[in-house]
Coordinates of C-alpha atoms and ligand atoms in Angstrom, one line a residue:
M1 CA -20.2 13.1 14.4
L2 CA -19.5 14.3 10.9
D3 CA -20.7 12.5 7.8
G4 CA -17.6 11.4 5.8
M5 CA -15.4 14.4 6.5
T6 CA -14.2 16.6 9.2
Q7 CA -15.7 20.0 10.0
A8 CA -12.6 21.5 8.6
D9 CA -13.1 19.8 5.3
K10 CA -16.7 21.0 5.1
Q11 CA -15.6 24.5 5.7
T12 CA -13.1 24.2 2.9
G13 CA -15.9 23.2 0.7
C14 CA -15.2 19.5 -0.2
T15 CA -18.3 18.2 -1.8
Q16 CA -16.8 15.0 -3.0
T17 CA -18.4 11.9 -1.6
S18 CA -15.0 10.3 -1.9
C19 CA -11.7 12.1 -1.2
G20 CA -9.4 9.6 -2.5
S21 CA -5.8 8.5 -2.4
S22 CA -5.2 8.1 -6.2
N23 CA -3.8 11.0 -8.1
D24 CA -7.1 11.6 -9.7
H25 CA -9.0 11.8 -6.5
L26 CA -6.4 14.0 -4.8
D27 CA -6.9 16.6 -7.6
K28 CA -10.5 17.0 -6.5
M29 CA -9.8 17.4 -2.8
P30 CA -9.7 20.6 -0.8
D31 CA -6.2 22.1 -0.6
A32 CA -6.0 21.6 3.1
I33 CA -6.4 17.8 2.8
R34 CA -4.3 17.5 -0.3
E35 CA -1.5 19.2 1.6
R36 CA -1.7 16.7 4.4
V37 CA -1.5 13.6 2.2
K38 CA 0.5 14.6 -0.8
N39 CA 3.8 13.4 0.6
H40 CA 2.5 10.5 2.7
P41 CA 3.5 7.3 0.8
C42 CA 0.6 5.3 2.2
Y43 CA -2.2 7.9 2.0
S44 CA -1.4 9.0 -1.5
E45 CA -0.7 6.4 -4.2
E46 CA 1.2 8.8 -6.3
A47 CA 3.4 9.9 -3.3
H48 CA 4.7 6.4 -2.8
H49 CA 6.8 6.7 -5.9
H50 CA 8.6 9.8 -4.5
Y51 CA 8.6 9.7 -0.7
A52 CA 9.9 7.3 1.9
R53 CA 8.7 6.2 5.3
M54 CA 10.3 4.3 8.1
H55 CA 9.1 2.3 11.0
V56 CA 10.7 2.0 14.4
A57 CA 9.9 -1.2 16.4
V58 CA 9.5 0.2 19.9
A59 CA 6.3 -1.5 21.0
P60 CA 6.7 -5.2 22.0
A61 CA 3.5 -5.9 23.9
C62 CA -0.1 -6.6 22.6
N63 CA -3.4 -6.6 24.4
I64 CA -5.4 -8.8 22.0
Q65 CA -4.8 -12.1 20.1
C66 CA -5.5 -12.3 16.4
N67 CA -5.8 -15.7 14.8
Y68 CA -3.4 -14.7 12.1
C69 CA -0.7 -13.6 14.5
N70 CA 2.1 -15.5 16.3
R71 CA 3.7 -13.3 18.9
K72 CA 7.2 -14.5 17.8
Y73 CA 6.7 -12.1 14.8
D74 CA 5.8 -8.6 14.1
C75 CA 2.2 -7.3 14.4
A76 CA 0.4 -8.7 11.3
N77 CA -2.2 -5.9 11.4
E78 CA 0.3 -3.6 9.6
S79 CA 3.3 -5.8 9.0
R80 CA 4.2 -8.8 6.9
P81 CA 3.8 -11.9 9.0
G82 CA 6.8 -14.0 9.6
V83 CA 9.2 -11.1 10.0
V84 CA 11.0 -10.3 13.3
S85 CA 12.1 -6.7 13.9
E86 CA 14.8 -5.7 16.3
L87 CA 13.3 -4.0 19.3
L88 CA 14.5 -0.4 20.0
T89 CA 14.3 1.8 23.0
P90 CA 12.7 5.2 22.3
E91 CA 16.1 6.8 22.5
Q92 CA 17.5 4.4 19.9
A93 CA 14.5 4.9 17.8
V94 CA 14.9 8.6 17.7
R95 CA 18.7 8.3 16.9
K96 CA 17.8 5.9 14.1
T97 CA 15.1 8.1 12.7
L98 CA 17.3 11.2 12.6
A99 CA 20.1 9.3 11.0
V100 CA 17.8 7.8 8.3
A101 CA 16.2 11.1 7.6
A102 CA 19.6 12.7 7.1
S103 CA 20.6 10.0 4.6
I104 CA 17.2 9.7 2.8
P105 CA 16.0 13.3 2.3
Q106 CA 12.8 11.9 0.7
M107 CA 11.8 10.6 4.1
T108 CA 8.6 12.2 5.2
V109 CA 6.9 9.8 7.6
L110 CA 7.9 7.9 10.8
G111 CA 5.5 5.2 11.7
V112 CA 5.2 3.0 14.8
A113 CA 3.5 -0.2 13.8
G114 CA 4.9 -2.9 16.0
P115 CA 6.2 -5.4 16.7
G116 CA 3.1 -5.5 19.0
D117 CA 0.4 -2.9 19.3
P118 CA 1.8 0.6 19.7
L119 CA -1.0 1.8 22.0
A120 CA -0.6 -1.3 24.2
N121 CA 2.9 0.2 24.9
P122 CA 1.8 3.9 25.4
A123 CA 4.9 5.0 27.3
R124 CA 7.4 3.8 24.8
T125 CA 5.3 4.9 21.8
F126 CA 4.6 8.4 23.2
E127 CA 8.1 9.0 24.4
T128 CA 9.3 8.3 20.8
F129 CA 6.7 10.7 19.4
R130 CA 7.5 13.3 22.0
M131 CA 11.2 13.4 21.2
L132 CA 10.7 13.3 17.5
S133 CA 8.1 16.1 17.4
E134 CA 10.7 18.2 19.1
Q135 CA 13.8 17.2 17.2
A136 CA 12.4 16.6 13.7
P137 CA 9.2 18.6 13.5
D138 CA 9.1 18.3 9.7
I139 CA 8.6 14.5 9.9
K140 CA 5.0 13.3 10.0
L141 CA 4.2 10.9 12.8
C142 CA 2.0 7.9 12.0
V143 CA 0.7 5.1 14.1
S144 CA -1.1 1.8 13.5
T145 CA -3.2 0.1 16.2
N146 CA -5.8 -2.7 16.8
G147 CA -7.9 0.0 18.4
L148 CA -8.5 -1.5 21.9
S149 CA -6.7 1.3 23.7
L150 CA -7.3 4.0 21.1
P151 CA -10.0 6.0 22.9
D152 CA -7.8 6.4 25.9
C153 CA -4.9 7.6 23.7
V154 CA -6.5 10.0 21.3
D155 CA -5.7 13.2 23.3
E156 CA -2.1 12.3 23.8
L157 CA -1.7 11.4 20.1
L158 CA -2.9 14.9 19.3
Q159 CA -0.4 16.5 21.7
Y160 CA 2.4 15.2 19.4
N161 CA 0.6 16.3 16.2
V162 CA 0.0 12.7 15.1
D163 CA -2.1 13.4 12.0
H164 CA -2.4 9.9 10.5
V165 CA -3.7 6.9 12.4
T166 CA -4.4 3.4 11.1
I167 CA -6.9 1.2 12.9
T168 CA -7.2 -2.5 11.9
I169 CA -11.0 -3.3 11.8
N170 CA -11.7 -6.8 10.5
A171 CA -15.3 -6.9 11.5
V172 CA -18.2 -4.7 12.8
D173 CA -20.2 -7.8 13.8
P174 CA -19.1 -9.4 17.1
E175 CA -20.1 -12.9 15.9
I176 CA -17.6 -12.6 13.1
G177 CA -15.1 -10.8 15.3
A178 CA -15.2 -13.8 17.7
Q179 CA -13.9 -16.0 14.8
I180 CA -10.9 -13.8 14.4
Y181 CA -10.0 -12.7 18.0
P182 CA -9.8 -15.6 20.5
W183 CA -9.3 -13.1 23.4
I184 CA -8.6 -9.6 24.5
Y185 CA -7.0 -8.3 27.6
W186 CA -9.3 -5.6 29.0
N187 CA -9.6 -3.9 32.4
N188 CA -7.0 -6.4 33.8
R189 CA -8.9 -9.4 32.6
R190 CA -8.7 -11.8 29.8
M191 CA -12.0 -11.9 28.0
R192 CA -13.1 -14.3 25.3
G193 CA -15.7 -15.0 22.6
V194 CA -18.4 -12.7 21.3
K195 CA -18.3 -10.6 24.5
A196 CA -14.6 -9.8 23.9
A197 CA -15.1 -9.1 20.2
K198 CA -18.0 -6.8 21.0
I199 CA -15.8 -4.7 23.3
L200 CA -13.0 -4.6 20.8
I201 CA -15.3 -3.5 18.0
E202 CA -17.0 -0.8 20.2
R203 CA -13.5 0.5 21.2
Q204 CA -12.4 0.6 17.5
Q205 CA -15.5 2.5 16.5
K206 CA -15.3 4.9 19.3
G207 CA -11.6 5.6 18.6
L208 CA -12.5 6.1 14.9
E209 CA -15.2 8.6 15.8
M210 CA -13.0 10.5 18.2
L211 CA -10.2 10.8 15.7
I212 CA -12.6 12.0 12.9
E213 CA -14.1 14.6 15.2
R214 CA -10.7 15.9 15.9
G215 CA -9.7 16.2 12.2
V216 CA -7.2 13.3 12.2
L217 CA -6.9 11.3 8.9
V218 CA -7.8 7.7 9.5
K219 CA -6.9 4.7 7.4
V220 CA -8.6 1.4 8.2
N221 CA -6.8 -1.8 7.6
S222 CA -8.8 -5.0 7.2
V223 CA -7.4 -8.5 6.8
L224 CA -9.3 -10.5 4.2
I225 CA -9.9 -13.9 5.6
P226 CA -11.9 -16.2 3.1
G227 CA -14.9 -17.8 4.7
V228 CA -14.6 -15.7 7.8
N229 CA -15.0 -12.0 6.9
D230 CA -14.9 -11.9 3.1
A231 CA -18.7 -11.4 2.7
H232 CA -18.7 -8.9 5.6
L233 CA -15.9 -6.5 4.6
K234 CA -18.2 -4.6 2.3
E235 CA -20.3 -3.7 5.3
V236 CA -17.1 -2.7 7.3
S237 CA -16.2 -0.4 4.4
R238 CA -19.6 1.1 4.4
V239 CA -19.5 1.8 8.1
I240 CA -16.1 3.3 8.2
K241 CA -16.8 5.5 5.2
A242 CA -19.9 6.8 6.8
K243 CA -17.9 7.7 9.9
G244 CA -15.3 9.6 7.9
A245 CA -12.4 7.2 7.4
F246 CA -10.1 8.5 4.7
L247 CA -8.9 5.3 3.2
H248 CA -9.6 1.5 3.4
N249 CA -6.7 -0.9 3.0
V250 CA -7.9 -4.5 2.5
M251 CA -4.9 -6.7 2.9
P252 CA -4.7 -10.4 2.0
L253 CA -4.4 -12.9 4.9
I254 CA -0.9 -14.4 4.8
T255 CA -1.1 -17.8 6.3
E256 CA 2.0 -20.0 6.1
P257 CA 2.0 -23.1 8.4
E258 CA 5.6 -22.4 9.3
H259 CA 4.6 -19.1 10.9
G260 CA 2.8 -21.1 13.6
T261 CA -0.4 -19.0 13.6
Y262 CA -3.8 -20.5 14.5
Y263 CA -4.9 -20.0 10.9
G264 CA -1.7 -21.3 9.5
V265 CA -1.9 -24.5 11.6
M266 CA -5.6 -25.0 10.9
G267 CA -5.1 -24.7 7.1
Q268 CA -7.1 -21.5 6.6
R269 CA -6.5 -20.5 3.1
A270 CA -5.3 -17.1 1.9
P271 CA -7.4 -15.1 -0.6
T272 CA -6.5 -15.1 -4.3
Q273 CA -5.6 -11.9 -6.0
R274 CA -8.9 -12.1 -7.9
E275 CA -10.9 -12.3 -4.6
L276 CA -8.9 -9.4 -3.2
T277 CA -9.5 -7.2 -6.3
E278 CA -13.2 -8.1 -6.5
L279 CA -13.7 -7.2 -2.9
Q280 CA -11.8 -3.9 -3.3
D281 CA -13.9 -3.1 -6.3
A282 CA -17.1 -4.1 -4.5
C283 CA -16.4 -1.6 -1.7
G284 CA -18.3 1.1 -3.6
D285 CA -16.8 4.5 -3.8
M286 CA -14.7 4.2 -0.6
N287 CA -11.1 5.1 -1.3
M288 CA -9.3 1.8 -1.5
M289 CA -5.5 1.5 -0.9
R290 CA -4.1 -0.9 -3.5
H291 CA -0.4 -0.2 -3.1
C292 CA 0.2 -1.5 0.4
R293 CA 3.4 -3.6 0.7
Q294 CA 2.7 -5.1 4.1
C295 CA 5.9 -3.6 5.5
R296 CA 8.1 -4.8 8.3
A297 CA 7.7 -3.1 11.7
D298 CA 11.3 -1.8 11.1
A299 CA 10.9 -1.0 7.4
V300 CA 13.1 1.8 5.9
G301 CA 12.8 3.5 2.5
L302 CA 10.3 3.7 -0.3
L303 CA 7.4 1.3 -0.1
G304 CA 8.5 -2.0 -1.5
E305 CA 12.2 -1.5 -0.7
D306 CA 13.8 -2.3 2.6
R307 CA 17.0 -0.4 3.4
G308 CA 17.0 -1.4 7.1
E309 CA 20.3 -3.2 6.8
E310 CA 22.0 0.1 6.0
F311 CA 20.8 1.6 9.3
T312 CA 21.6 -1.0 12.0
L313 CA 22.4 0.6 15.4
D314 CA 26.2 0.0 15.0
K315 CA 26.1 1.8 11.6
I316 CA 24.1 4.7 13.0
D317 CA 26.5 5.2 15.9
A318 CA 29.3 5.6 13.4
L319 CA 27.4 8.3 11.4
D320 CA 28.2 12.0 12.0
V321 CA 24.8 13.7 11.5
D322 CA 24.3 17.5 11.3
Y323 CA 20.6 17.5 12.1
A324 CA 19.9 21.2 11.1
A325 CA 21.6 20.7 7.8
A326 CA 19.7 17.5 7.2
M327 CA 16.4 19.2 7.8
A328 CA 17.3 22.0 5.4
K329 CA 18.3 19.4 2.8
R330 CA 15.0 17.5 3.2
A331 CA 13.1 20.8 2.7
K332 CA 15.1 21.5 -0.5
V333 CA 14.9 18.0 -2.0
Q334 CA 11.1 17.7 -1.2
A335 CA 10.4 21.1 -2.7
D336 CA 12.2 20.0 -5.9
I337 CA 10.1 16.8 -6.0
E338 CA 6.9 18.9 -5.6
A339 CA 8.0 21.2 -8.4
E340 CA 8.7 18.3 -10.7
R341 CA 5.3 16.7 -9.8
Q342 CA 3.6 20.0 -10.8
R343 CA 5.5 20.1 -14.1
Q344 CA 4.5 16.5 -14.8
K345 CA 0.9 17.3 -14.0
A346 CA 0.9 20.3 -16.3
R347 CA 2.4 18.2 -19.1
Q348 CA -0.1 15.5 -18.4
S349 CA -3.2 17.7 -18.6
S350 CA -1.8 19.4 -21.7
L351 CA -1.5 15.9 -23.3
K352 CA -5.0 15.0 -22.2
E353 CA -6.3 18.1 -23.9
Q354 CA -4.4 17.3 -27.1
L355 CA -5.7 13.7 -27.0
K356 CA -9.2 15.0 -26.5
A357 CA -8.8 17.4 -29.4
A358 CA -7.5 14.6 -31.6
N359 CA -10.3 12.3 -30.4
G360 CA -7.5 10.1 -28.9
K361 CA -6.7 8.4 -32.2
T362 CA -3.0 8.0 -31.5
L363 CA -3.2 6.8 -28.0
F364 CA -3.2 3.1 -28.5
T365 CA -0.6 3.2 -31.3
V366 CA 2.3 3.3 -28.9
N367 CA 4.9 3.1 -31.6
G368 CA 3.3 6.1 -33.2
L369 CA 3.7 8.2 -30.0
T370 CA 6.9 10.2 -29.7
M371 CA 8.7 9.8 -26.4
E372 CA 7.8 13.4 -25.7
Q373 CA 4.1 12.3 -25.9
Q374 CA 4.7 9.2 -23.9
A375 CA 6.7 10.8 -21.1
P376 CA 3.7 12.4 -19.4
L377 CA 1.9 9.1 -19.5
A378 CA 4.6 7.7 -17.2
S379 CA 3.1 9.6 -14.4
V380 CA -0.4 8.5 -15.4
A381 CA 1.0 5.0 -15.1
S382 CA 1.2 5.4 -11.3
G383 CA -2.5 6.3 -11.1
A384 CA -5.0 3.7 -10.0
V385 CA -7.2 4.1 -13.1
V386 CA -6.4 5.4 -16.5
D387 CA -9.6 6.1 -18.4
R388 CA -9.4 5.3 -22.0
A389 CA -13.1 4.8 -22.7
E390 CA -13.3 8.0 -24.8
Q391 CA -10.7 6.7 -27.2
G392 CA -13.1 4.3 -28.9
T393 CA -10.5 2.4 -30.9
L394 CA -11.3 -0.9 -29.2
P395 CA -14.6 -2.6 -28.9
S396 CA -15.9 -1.9 -25.4
D397 CA -17.0 -5.5 -24.7
L398 CA -13.6 -7.1 -24.8
R399 CA -12.6 -9.1 -21.8
S400 CA -10.0 -7.8 -19.3
V401 CA -6.6 -9.3 -19.0
Q402 CA -4.2 -9.3 -16.0
M403 CA -0.6 -8.4 -16.9
A404 CA 2.4 -8.3 -14.7
V405 CA 5.1 -5.6 -15.0
A406 CA 8.7 -5.6 -13.7
S407 CA 9.7 -2.1 -12.9
S408 CA 12.2 -0.5 -10.7
G409 CA 10.4 2.9 -10.8
Q410 CA 9.8 6.0 -12.8
G411 CA 6.7 4.4 -14.3
L412 CA 8.9 2.5 -16.8
I413 CA 9.3 -1.2 -17.7
N414 CA 12.9 -1.2 -16.7
Q415 CA 13.7 -4.4 -14.8
H416 CA 14.9 -7.8 -15.8
F417 CA 12.4 -10.6 -15.1
G418 CA 14.9 -12.4 -12.8
S419 CA 15.9 -9.3 -10.9
A420 CA 12.3 -8.3 -9.9
R421 CA 11.5 -8.7 -6.2
E422 CA 8.0 -7.8 -6.9
F423 CA 5.7 -7.4 -9.9
M424 CA 3.0 -4.7 -10.4
I425 CA -0.2 -6.3 -11.5
Y426 CA -2.5 -4.4 -13.9
E427 CA -5.9 -5.2 -15.1
V428 CA -6.1 -4.1 -18.8
S429 CA -9.4 -3.6 -20.6
P430 CA -10.8 -1.3 -23.3
K431 CA -11.2 1.2 -20.5
G432 CA -7.5 1.4 -19.8
A433 CA -4.9 -0.1 -17.5
R434 CA -5.6 -0.2 -13.8
L435 CA -3.1 -1.1 -11.1
I436 CA -4.7 -3.7 -8.9
G437 CA -1.8 -4.8 -6.7
H438 CA 1.7 -5.9 -6.2
R439 CA 3.0 -9.4 -5.8
K440 CA 6.3 -10.1 -4.1
T441 CA 8.7 -12.8 -5.2
A442 CA 12.1 -14.1 -4.2
Q443 CA 14.7 -12.4 -6.5
Y444 CA 16.5 -15.3 -8.1
C445 CA 18.8 -13.7 -10.6
T446 CA 21.8 -11.7 -9.7
G447 CA 23.7 -11.8 -13.0
P448 CA 22.8 -9.6 -15.9
V449 CA 23.7 -12.1 -18.6
N450 CA 21.7 -15.2 -18.1
C451 CA 18.9 -13.6 -16.2
G452 CA 17.7 -16.4 -13.9
E453 CA 18.9 -19.4 -15.8
G454 CA 18.5 -22.6 -13.8
D455 CA 17.4 -21.2 -10.5
A456 CA 15.1 -23.1 -8.1
A457 CA 13.0 -20.0 -7.2
L458 CA 11.7 -19.8 -10.8
P459 CA 8.7 -22.2 -10.3
E460 CA 7.7 -20.2 -7.2
T461 CA 7.8 -16.9 -9.2
I462 CA 5.7 -18.4 -12.0
E463 CA 3.2 -19.7 -9.5
M464 CA 3.0 -16.3 -8.0
L465 CA 2.2 -14.8 -11.4
K466 CA -0.8 -17.2 -11.8
G467 CA -3.7 -15.4 -13.3
C468 CA -1.6 -13.1 -15.4
E469 CA -1.5 -13.7 -19.2
V470 CA 1.5 -11.5 -20.0
V471 CA 4.5 -10.4 -18.1
L472 CA 6.3 -7.3 -19.4
C473 CA 10.0 -6.8 -18.4
S474 CA 13.1 -5.3 -19.9
K475 CA 14.7 -8.7 -20.4
V476 CA 14.0 -12.4 -19.8
G477 CA 16.3 -15.4 -20.1
F478 CA 15.6 -18.5 -22.3
K479 CA 14.7 -20.8 -19.5
P480 CA 12.2 -18.6 -17.7
W481 CA 10.8 -17.7 -21.1
D482 CA 10.1 -21.4 -21.8
Q483 CA 8.7 -22.0 -18.4
L484 CA 6.5 -18.9 -18.5
E485 CA 5.1 -19.9 -21.8
S486 CA 4.4 -23.5 -20.6
A487 CA 2.5 -21.9 -17.7
G488 CA 0.4 -19.9 -20.2
I489 CA 2.1 -16.6 -19.4
I490 CA 3.5 -14.7 -22.4
P491 CA 6.8 -13.1 -21.6
N492 CA 7.2 -9.7 -23.4
G493 CA 10.5 -7.8 -23.5
E494 CA 9.6 -5.6 -26.5
H495 CA 8.8 -2.6 -24.4
A496 CA 12.0 -2.2 -22.4
D497 CA 12.3 1.2 -20.9
E498 CA 9.0 2.4 -22.2
P499 CA 6.2 3.9 -20.0
I500 CA 4.1 1.2 -18.5
V501 CA 0.5 2.2 -19.5
P502 CA 1.1 2.8 -23.2
A503 CA 3.0 -0.5 -23.4
L504 CA 0.2 -2.4 -21.7
M505 CA -2.3 -0.9 -24.0
A506 CA -0.2 -1.7 -27.0
V507 CA 0.1 -5.4 -25.9
Y508 CA -3.6 -5.5 -25.2
K509 CA -4.4 -4.1 -28.6
E510 CA -2.0 -6.7 -30.2
M511 CA -3.9 -9.4 -28.4
H512 CA -7.2 -8.0 -29.8
T513 CA -5.7 -7.9 -33.3
S514 CA -4.5 -11.5 -33.1
G515 CA -7.9 -12.6 -31.9
A516 CA -6.8 -13.5 -28.4
L517 CA -9.5 -11.4 -26.8
G518 CA -12.4 -12.6 -29.0
P519 CA -15.2 -14.7 -27.7
D520 CA -13.7 -17.9 -29.3
C521 CA -10.2 -17.5 -27.8
S522 CA -11.1 -16.0 -24.4
K523 CA -9.3 -17.9 -21.7
T524 CA -10.6 -18.3 -18.2
I525 CA -8.5 -16.0 -16.1
S526 CA -7.7 -18.2 -13.2
A527 CA -7.7 -16.6 -9.8
Ligands
LIG601 FE1 3.8 3.0 8.3 FE2 1.3 2.3 8.2 FE3 1.9 4.8 8.7 FE4 2.3 3.8 6.3 S1 3.0 1.6 6.5 S2 2.4 3.1 10.0 S3 0.4 4.1 7.3 S4 3.8 5.0 7.5 FE5 1.8 1.7 4.4 FE6 3.3 -0.3 4.9 FE7 0.9 -0.8 4.0 FE8 1.3 0.1 6.4 S5 2.5 0.2 2.9 S6 2.0 -1.8 5.7 S7 -0.2 0.9 4.9
LIG602 FE1 -0.6 -9.8 16.7 FE2 -0.9 -7.2 16.0 FE3 -3.1 -8.8 16.5 FE4 -1.5 -8.0 18.5 S1 -2.8 -6.7 17.2 S2 -2.3 -10.1 18.1 S3 0.5 -8.0 17.6 S4 -1.6 -9.0 14.8

């Protein structure tokens, strides 16, 4: 077994201890690996702004039971609990994939992630992969599994060029695993307790090792369950990193009583955003995924958007698709995207050089930056960390502040508060602005004028923003403004259409100037 990377990586000379998913990390990776992840929206944080994925729900059965799952819904290992996807046959799945890929030329990845475990349904999953590898060879194939059947399936996955595999590993200690998995179905028998968890863990680890040995990129998902595996996930991260996993995605447990899961019924609580971030930070230098949206098993589009309704089977049947032309269009559109990314990167490094030369004195004075100077920072905004330590214009011991941003893309603050279906959550400190997650909300405003006046979903949105001290958006109505303020969250619409990171830093600097970050005024940031 290889230590942290495949033999191929070693030959290409990667000496990084961490080949990461953020833009910054990707720059340090060997070309061969960068090529493989640069357009995968889950494996590259930056790519998720440009490229789309879709899932096809072809796999109904499962071979284990997780305490956070109710079989009425999609597999919660990779999908948002409480969502039911329409089951497709492999033929329907292929028709749908080809139709979507013709309509959304940014689509690069097809994943099978449910509604049960894809590898507990090998015939349906592999038939889908076989047909797609023949009919749409430019689309990457991706699969997500609980790992029990993985060692038996590795060779067949490789036959179809499946290059990205996700394994959900919630524990490497059977005693902890037994608290998460009440049973597994193994060798035609239902097995329970620590013995069952031990088999599952061994199979997951064996599958992981086999994939790494064969050069497949592996992402590991872990569900963070407070009081069960929260103290243990650091060890999971250490083990999977040592074995060569590429990325670790720690997802918060979603536990609503109405979903009817064991944890939901028993009142198991979900982690707070703070607990999630602290754990991600504690996982050392493992590459952590922080932009997961816990998609549906039939999700379509960019991460965070769901265009599934546009591609129901009846609508697909009515489409007249020229597959060869669609593939050519994808190649052209994606080449244009890459060219633009390269241009942005060049502008960004030139700006960094200028800032370095100027000792960064203009960086925090956003109003002093021209739009030309700000534009490259928009792409920095999508990165996980923006290092501002060298600027030296803020005392280094100021406390950090969580801020929420309403954005519909392009790295800009360009969405009304009431129209946002999700908020990007940043941690802002003297070191810079760091994206730490996304929080979903029910969109409650459909009109541009009053922006959310009087809607019942508002308290829920404000509750969801708990822990943030500022919310930046392009516009906010009077009523939400009042209620946000009452909840201790300052609404800020002064940076409409500006790049996110400079605006966050400007607000942070204003807080410092007004004394809100000083020792006397520091608030406790609630979790
Ligand atoms: Fe799908 Fe998963 Fe492949 Fe991505 S999703 S099978 S790796 S193509 Fe991505 Fe969605 Fe998070 Fe999954 S954001 S739930 S990590
Ligand atoms: Fe549910 Fe997925 Fe766990 Fe199976 S592996 S029990 S479908 S969450």
